[in-house]
Amino acid sequence: MQMTGAGNTVFRRSFFLACGGFPQHQLFQELGGEDGALGIATTQISSVATAFNDVGVLHYCREGMHAERLLNAILFNEKDPNVTEEKVKQANLITENIVNNIRNLQDCLNSKGIGIKPYTLEWS
């Protein structure tokens, strides 16, 4: 919950692009939360610095915004009927895909065998 709400997020451009930017899936166009999907993925694959222990910001809300719906669900058990179990699973899969894509990229970038190497083909 503490990562929810509008705020400034700073990414290295190359990292942001490697993540695919903010997810553009129709699900997020309908419900919002694309920043959350990217933010959650980021916490699983890198170090995230926060200012949680410092003075916060004045946050202006609009009725029905993603953060309000999330707070209502957590604090008052008021579930948004549009947020189904299937849609939550779909959102989690999108976040998981971001994580997997970056981990695959890390494997490639962290390779010890950099450069051109001969590859021997064996035909049977």
Short mmCIF file of N, CA and C in Angstrom, two decimals:
data_model
loop_
_atom_site.label_atom_id
_atom_site.label_comp_id
_atom_site.label_asym_id
_atom_site.label_seq_id
_atom_site.Cartn_x
_atom_site.Cartn_y
_atom_site.Cartn_z
N MET A 1 0.82 -1.19 0.00
CA MET A 1 0.00 0.00 0.00
C MET A 1 0.87 1.25 0.00
N GLN A 2 2.01 1.21 0.66
CA GLN A 2 2.82 2.41 0.78
C GLN A 2 3.40 2.87 -0.55
N MET A 3 3.37 2.03 -1.57
CA MET A 3 3.88 2.43 -2.88
C MET A 3 2.75 2.94 -3.79
N THR A 4 1.56 3.11 -3.23
CA THR A 4 0.42 3.56 -4.02
C THR A 4 0.24 5.05 -3.88
N GLY A 5 -0.17 5.66 -4.95
CA GLY A 5 -0.42 7.10 -4.94
C GLY A 5 0.55 7.79 -5.87
N ALA A 6 0.13 8.94 -6.32
CA ALA A 6 0.97 9.68 -7.26
C ALA A 6 2.24 10.13 -6.57
N GLY A 7 3.29 10.07 -7.27
CA GLY A 7 4.58 10.51 -6.73
C GLY A 7 5.58 10.57 -7.85
N ASN A 8 6.73 11.03 -7.54
CA ASN A 8 7.79 11.08 -8.53
C ASN A 8 8.57 9.79 -8.49
N THR A 9 8.79 9.23 -9.65
CA THR A 9 9.58 8.02 -9.77
C THR A 9 10.72 8.33 -10.72
N VAL A 10 11.91 7.93 -10.33
CA VAL A 10 13.08 8.19 -11.15
C VAL A 10 13.66 6.84 -11.58
N PHE A 11 13.78 6.67 -12.89
CA PHE A 11 14.37 5.47 -13.47
C PHE A 11 15.52 5.89 -14.38
N ARG A 12 16.51 5.03 -14.51
CA ARG A 12 17.45 5.20 -15.61
C ARG A 12 16.65 4.90 -16.88
N ARG A 13 16.85 5.70 -17.89
CA ARG A 13 16.08 5.52 -19.13
C ARG A 13 16.23 4.11 -19.68
N SER A 14 17.45 3.58 -19.67
CA SER A 14 17.68 2.25 -20.22
C SER A 14 16.91 1.19 -19.44
N PHE A 15 16.82 1.35 -18.10
CA PHE A 15 16.06 0.40 -17.28
C PHE A 15 14.58 0.51 -17.59
N PHE A 16 14.07 1.73 -17.65
CA PHE A 16 12.66 1.97 -17.95
C PHE A 16 12.29 1.35 -19.29
N LEU A 17 13.14 1.56 -20.30
CA LEU A 17 12.87 1.00 -21.62
C LEU A 17 12.97 -0.53 -21.62
N ALA A 18 13.92 -1.06 -20.86
CA ALA A 18 14.06 -2.52 -20.77
C ALA A 18 12.82 -3.14 -20.12
N CYS A 19 12.18 -2.40 -19.23
CA CYS A 19 10.94 -2.87 -18.60
C CYS A 19 9.76 -2.77 -19.56
N GLY A 20 9.94 -2.06 -20.65
CA GLY A 20 8.84 -1.87 -21.59
C GLY A 20 8.04 -0.62 -21.30
N GLY A 21 8.57 0.26 -20.43
CA GLY A 21 7.81 1.46 -20.05
C GLY A 21 6.65 1.08 -19.16
N PHE A 22 5.68 1.96 -19.07
CA PHE A 22 4.48 1.63 -18.31
C PHE A 22 3.64 0.66 -19.13
N PRO A 23 3.12 -0.39 -18.49
CA PRO A 23 2.31 -1.36 -19.25
C PRO A 23 1.14 -0.67 -19.95
N GLN A 24 0.93 -1.03 -21.21
CA GLN A 24 -0.12 -0.43 -22.03
C GLN A 24 -1.34 -1.34 -22.18
N HIS A 25 -1.40 -2.39 -21.41
CA HIS A 25 -2.48 -3.36 -21.52
C HIS A 25 -3.84 -2.70 -21.29
N GLN A 26 -4.84 -3.15 -21.99
CA GLN A 26 -6.20 -2.64 -21.88
C GLN A 26 -6.71 -2.67 -20.44
N LEU A 27 -6.29 -3.64 -19.68
CA LEU A 27 -6.70 -3.76 -18.28
C LEU A 27 -6.39 -2.48 -17.51
N PHE A 28 -5.21 -1.91 -17.74
CA PHE A 28 -4.83 -0.70 -17.02
C PHE A 28 -5.55 0.53 -17.56
N GLN A 29 -5.91 0.51 -18.83
CA GLN A 29 -6.71 1.61 -19.37
C GLN A 29 -8.09 1.62 -18.72
N GLU A 30 -8.57 0.45 -18.36
CA GLU A 30 -9.88 0.31 -17.73
C GLU A 30 -9.83 0.63 -16.23
N LEU A 31 -8.83 0.11 -15.54
CA LEU A 31 -8.81 0.20 -14.07
C LEU A 31 -7.73 1.11 -13.51
N GLY A 32 -6.75 1.50 -14.31
CA GLY A 32 -5.61 2.25 -13.78
C GLY A 32 -4.64 1.28 -13.12
N GLY A 33 -3.58 1.84 -12.52
CA GLY A 33 -2.64 1.01 -11.79
C GLY A 33 -1.42 0.56 -12.57
N GLU A 34 -1.23 1.08 -13.79
CA GLU A 34 -0.06 0.67 -14.56
C GLU A 34 1.23 1.09 -13.87
N ASP A 35 1.18 2.20 -13.16
CA ASP A 35 2.37 2.62 -12.40
C ASP A 35 2.65 1.66 -11.26
N GLY A 36 1.59 1.10 -10.68
CA GLY A 36 1.75 0.11 -9.63
C GLY A 36 2.37 -1.17 -10.15
N ALA A 37 1.94 -1.61 -11.32
CA ALA A 37 2.51 -2.84 -11.91
C ALA A 37 4.00 -2.68 -12.15
N LEU A 38 4.38 -1.54 -12.71
CA LEU A 38 5.80 -1.29 -12.96
C LEU A 38 6.54 -1.11 -11.64
N GLY A 39 5.95 -0.41 -10.69
CA GLY A 39 6.59 -0.19 -9.39
C GLY A 39 6.81 -1.48 -8.62
N ILE A 40 5.80 -2.35 -8.61
CA ILE A 40 5.93 -3.64 -7.92
C ILE A 40 7.03 -4.47 -8.57
N ALA A 41 7.03 -4.50 -9.91
CA ALA A 41 8.08 -5.25 -10.61
C ALA A 41 9.45 -4.71 -10.24
N THR A 42 9.58 -3.40 -10.18
CA THR A 42 10.86 -2.78 -9.86
C THR A 42 11.35 -3.19 -8.49
N THR A 43 10.45 -3.30 -7.51
CA THR A 43 10.86 -3.70 -6.16
C THR A 43 11.33 -5.14 -6.12
N GLN A 44 10.96 -5.94 -7.11
CA GLN A 44 11.36 -7.34 -7.14
C GLN A 44 12.66 -7.59 -7.89
N ILE A 45 13.14 -6.58 -8.64
CA ILE A 45 14.32 -6.81 -9.48
C ILE A 45 15.43 -5.80 -9.27
N SER A 46 15.21 -4.82 -8.41
CA SER A 46 16.26 -3.82 -8.20
C SER A 46 16.09 -3.19 -6.82
N SER A 47 16.96 -2.27 -6.52
CA SER A 47 16.89 -1.55 -5.25
C SER A 47 16.02 -0.31 -5.45
N VAL A 48 15.10 -0.09 -4.54
CA VAL A 48 14.18 1.05 -4.63
C VAL A 48 14.36 1.92 -3.40
N ALA A 49 14.72 3.17 -3.62
CA ALA A 49 14.86 4.12 -2.51
C ALA A 49 13.56 4.88 -2.34
N THR A 50 13.18 5.10 -1.09
CA THR A 50 11.95 5.83 -0.79
C THR A 50 12.24 6.92 0.23
N ALA A 51 11.30 7.81 0.38
CA ALA A 51 11.40 8.86 1.40
C ALA A 51 10.27 8.68 2.41
N PHE A 52 9.95 7.43 2.74
CA PHE A 52 8.83 7.15 3.64
C PHE A 52 9.02 7.75 5.02
N ASN A 53 10.26 7.92 5.45
CA ASN A 53 10.50 8.43 6.80
C ASN A 53 10.55 9.96 6.85
N ASP A 54 10.41 10.61 5.71
CA ASP A 54 10.45 12.07 5.65
C ASP A 54 9.04 12.62 5.45
N VAL A 55 8.95 13.93 5.52
CA VAL A 55 7.67 14.61 5.32
C VAL A 55 7.15 14.28 3.93
N GLY A 56 5.88 13.99 3.85
CA GLY A 56 5.28 13.63 2.58
C GLY A 56 4.81 14.84 1.79
N VAL A 57 3.95 14.59 0.85
CA VAL A 57 3.41 15.65 0.00
C VAL A 57 1.90 15.72 0.21
N LEU A 58 1.34 16.86 -0.11
CA LEU A 58 -0.11 17.00 -0.09
C LEU A 58 -0.62 16.34 -1.36
N HIS A 59 -1.50 15.39 -1.20
CA HIS A 59 -1.95 14.58 -2.33
C HIS A 59 -3.41 14.92 -2.62
N TYR A 60 -3.67 15.38 -3.81
CA TYR A 60 -5.03 15.69 -4.22
C TYR A 60 -5.63 14.48 -4.91
N CYS A 61 -6.81 14.12 -4.48
CA CYS A 61 -7.47 12.93 -5.02
C CYS A 61 -8.66 13.34 -5.86
N ARG A 62 -8.99 12.49 -6.79
CA ARG A 62 -10.25 12.65 -7.52
C ARG A 62 -11.08 11.41 -7.24
N GLU A 63 -12.35 11.59 -7.23
CA GLU A 63 -13.25 10.49 -6.90
C GLU A 63 -13.07 9.33 -7.88
N GLY A 64 -12.96 8.14 -7.32
CA GLY A 64 -12.85 6.93 -8.14
C GLY A 64 -11.45 6.59 -8.61
N MET A 65 -10.46 7.38 -8.20
CA MET A 65 -9.10 7.09 -8.65
C MET A 65 -8.61 5.75 -8.09
N HIS A 66 -7.63 5.19 -8.74
CA HIS A 66 -7.11 3.86 -8.37
C HIS A 66 -6.74 3.79 -6.88
N ALA A 67 -6.03 4.79 -6.38
CA ALA A 67 -5.59 4.76 -4.98
C ALA A 67 -6.78 4.78 -4.02
N GLU A 68 -7.82 5.52 -4.35
CA GLU A 68 -9.01 5.56 -3.50
C GLU A 68 -9.68 4.19 -3.45
N ARG A 69 -9.80 3.57 -4.62
CA ARG A 69 -10.43 2.24 -4.66
C ARG A 69 -9.60 1.23 -3.86
N LEU A 70 -8.29 1.32 -3.98
CA LEU A 70 -7.42 0.41 -3.24
C LEU A 70 -7.53 0.64 -1.74
N LEU A 71 -7.52 1.89 -1.32
CA LEU A 71 -7.67 2.20 0.10
C LEU A 71 -9.02 1.72 0.64
N ASN A 72 -10.08 1.96 -0.11
CA ASN A 72 -11.40 1.50 0.33
C ASN A 72 -11.45 -0.01 0.48
N ALA A 73 -10.78 -0.72 -0.42
CA ALA A 73 -10.75 -2.18 -0.34
C ALA A 73 -9.99 -2.64 0.90
N ILE A 74 -8.86 -1.99 1.17
CA ILE A 74 -8.02 -2.40 2.31
C ILE A 74 -8.62 -1.97 3.65
N LEU A 75 -9.06 -0.72 3.72
CA LEU A 75 -9.52 -0.18 5.00
C LEU A 75 -10.96 -0.56 5.35
N PHE A 76 -11.83 -0.59 4.33
CA PHE A 76 -13.26 -0.77 4.60
C PHE A 76 -13.85 -2.00 3.94
N ASN A 77 -13.01 -2.81 3.33
CA ASN A 77 -13.44 -4.02 2.64
C ASN A 77 -14.50 -3.72 1.58
N GLU A 78 -14.41 -2.54 0.97
CA GLU A 78 -15.32 -2.14 -0.11
C GLU A 78 -14.67 -2.48 -1.43
N LYS A 79 -14.98 -3.63 -1.95
CA LYS A 79 -14.36 -4.11 -3.19
C LYS A 79 -15.02 -3.46 -4.41
N ASP A 80 -14.20 -3.05 -5.36
CA ASP A 80 -14.69 -2.52 -6.62
C ASP A 80 -15.20 -3.70 -7.44
N PRO A 81 -16.47 -3.70 -7.85
CA PRO A 81 -17.00 -4.85 -8.59
C PRO A 81 -16.31 -5.06 -9.94
N ASN A 82 -15.65 -4.02 -10.47
CA ASN A 82 -14.94 -4.16 -11.74
C ASN A 82 -13.60 -4.86 -11.58
N VAL A 83 -13.09 -4.94 -10.35
CA VAL A 83 -11.81 -5.59 -10.09
C VAL A 83 -12.09 -7.04 -9.69
N THR A 84 -12.11 -7.90 -10.69
CA THR A 84 -12.40 -9.31 -10.45
C THR A 84 -11.12 -10.07 -10.14
N GLU A 85 -11.26 -11.26 -9.63
CA GLU A 85 -10.11 -12.12 -9.35
C GLU A 85 -9.32 -12.38 -10.64
N GLU A 86 -10.03 -12.56 -11.74
CA GLU A 86 -9.39 -12.80 -13.02
C GLU A 86 -8.54 -11.60 -13.46
N LYS A 87 -9.05 -10.39 -13.24
CA LYS A 87 -8.31 -9.18 -13.62
C LYS A 87 -7.09 -8.98 -12.73
N VAL A 88 -7.21 -9.34 -11.46
CA VAL A 88 -6.06 -9.25 -10.55
C VAL A 88 -4.98 -10.23 -11.00
N LYS A 89 -5.38 -11.44 -11.36
CA LYS A 89 -4.42 -12.43 -11.86
C LYS A 89 -3.75 -11.93 -13.13
N GLN A 90 -4.53 -11.31 -14.01
CA GLN A 90 -3.99 -10.78 -15.26
C GLN A 90 -2.98 -9.67 -14.97
N ALA A 91 -3.30 -8.78 -14.05
CA ALA A 91 -2.37 -7.70 -13.69
C ALA A 91 -1.09 -8.27 -13.09
N ASN A 92 -1.24 -9.28 -12.24
CA ASN A 92 -0.06 -9.91 -11.63
C ASN A 92 0.81 -10.58 -12.69
N LEU A 93 0.20 -11.16 -13.71
CA LEU A 93 0.98 -11.78 -14.80
C LEU A 93 1.75 -10.73 -15.59
N ILE A 94 1.17 -9.57 -15.77
CA ILE A 94 1.87 -8.49 -16.48
C ILE A 94 3.08 -8.06 -15.67
N THR A 95 2.90 -7.90 -14.36
CA THR A 95 4.02 -7.55 -13.48
C THR A 95 5.08 -8.64 -13.53
N GLU A 96 4.66 -9.89 -13.47
CA GLU A 96 5.59 -11.02 -13.53
C GLU A 96 6.37 -11.05 -14.84
N ASN A 97 5.71 -10.68 -15.94
CA ASN A 97 6.39 -10.64 -17.23
C ASN A 97 7.49 -9.57 -17.25
N ILE A 98 7.21 -8.42 -16.63
CA ILE A 98 8.25 -7.38 -16.54
C ILE A 98 9.45 -7.92 -15.78
N VAL A 99 9.18 -8.56 -14.65
CA VAL A 99 10.26 -9.13 -13.82
C VAL A 99 11.05 -10.16 -14.61
N ASN A 100 10.36 -11.07 -15.28
CA ASN A 100 11.05 -12.13 -16.04
C ASN A 100 11.87 -11.56 -17.19
N ASN A 101 11.35 -10.55 -17.88
CA ASN A 101 12.10 -9.95 -18.98
C ASN A 101 13.40 -9.32 -18.48
N ILE A 102 13.34 -8.63 -17.35
CA ILE A 102 14.55 -8.01 -16.80
C ILE A 102 15.52 -9.07 -16.29
N ARG A 103 15.02 -10.11 -15.65
CA ARG A 103 15.92 -11.18 -15.18
C ARG A 103 16.61 -11.87 -16.34
N ASN A 104 15.88 -12.09 -17.44
CA ASN A 104 16.51 -12.67 -18.63
C ASN A 104 17.59 -11.75 -19.18
N LEU A 105 17.31 -10.46 -19.17
CA LEU A 105 18.29 -9.49 -19.62
C LEU A 105 19.50 -9.46 -18.70
N GLN A 106 19.28 -9.58 -17.39
CA GLN A 106 20.38 -9.61 -16.44
C GLN A 106 21.29 -10.80 -16.71
N ASP A 107 20.70 -11.96 -17.00
CA ASP A 107 21.49 -13.15 -17.31
C ASP A 107 22.40 -12.89 -18.50
N CYS A 108 21.86 -12.24 -19.51
CA CYS A 108 22.64 -11.94 -20.71
C CYS A 108 23.74 -10.92 -20.41
N LEU A 109 23.40 -9.86 -19.71
CA LEU A 109 24.36 -8.79 -19.44
C LEU A 109 25.44 -9.20 -18.45
N ASN A 110 25.13 -10.14 -17.58
CA ASN A 110 26.09 -10.58 -16.57
C ASN A 110 26.93 -11.77 -17.03
N SER A 111 26.86 -12.10 -18.30
CA SER A 111 27.60 -13.22 -18.84
C SER A 111 29.10 -12.97 -18.73
N LYS A 112 29.84 -13.99 -18.32
CA LYS A 112 31.30 -13.90 -18.23
C LYS A 112 31.95 -14.06 -19.60
N GLY A 113 31.24 -14.74 -20.49
CA GLY A 113 31.81 -15.02 -21.81
C GLY A 113 31.45 -13.95 -22.82
N ILE A 114 32.03 -12.77 -22.66
CA ILE A 114 31.75 -11.67 -23.58
C ILE A 114 32.73 -11.72 -24.74
N GLY A 115 32.24 -11.42 -25.93
CA GLY A 115 33.08 -11.40 -27.12
C GLY A 115 32.68 -12.48 -28.10
N ILE A 116 33.46 -12.60 -29.14
CA ILE A 116 33.19 -13.59 -30.19
C ILE A 116 33.92 -14.88 -29.82
N LYS A 117 33.18 -15.95 -29.80
CA LYS A 117 33.73 -17.26 -29.45
C LYS A 117 33.39 -18.24 -30.56
N PRO A 118 34.29 -19.18 -30.84
CA PRO A 118 33.96 -20.21 -31.84
C PRO A 118 32.89 -21.15 -31.28
N TYR A 119 32.03 -21.55 -32.13
CA TYR A 119 30.97 -22.47 -31.75
C TYR A 119 31.10 -23.70 -32.64
N THR A 120 31.24 -24.85 -32.04
CA THR A 120 31.43 -26.07 -32.80
C THR A 120 30.10 -26.79 -32.94
N LEU A 121 29.71 -27.00 -34.17
CA LEU A 121 28.48 -27.72 -34.46
C LEU A 121 28.79 -29.20 -34.62
N GLU A 122 27.96 -30.02 -34.06
CA GLU A 122 28.11 -31.46 -34.22
C GLU A 122 26.86 -31.99 -34.90
N TRP A 123 27.07 -32.64 -36.02
CA TRP A 123 25.95 -33.19 -36.78
C TRP A 123 25.89 -34.69 -36.54
N SER A 124 24.70 -35.16 -36.33
CA SER A 124 24.57 -36.61 -36.14
C SER A 124 23.74 -37.23 -37.23
#
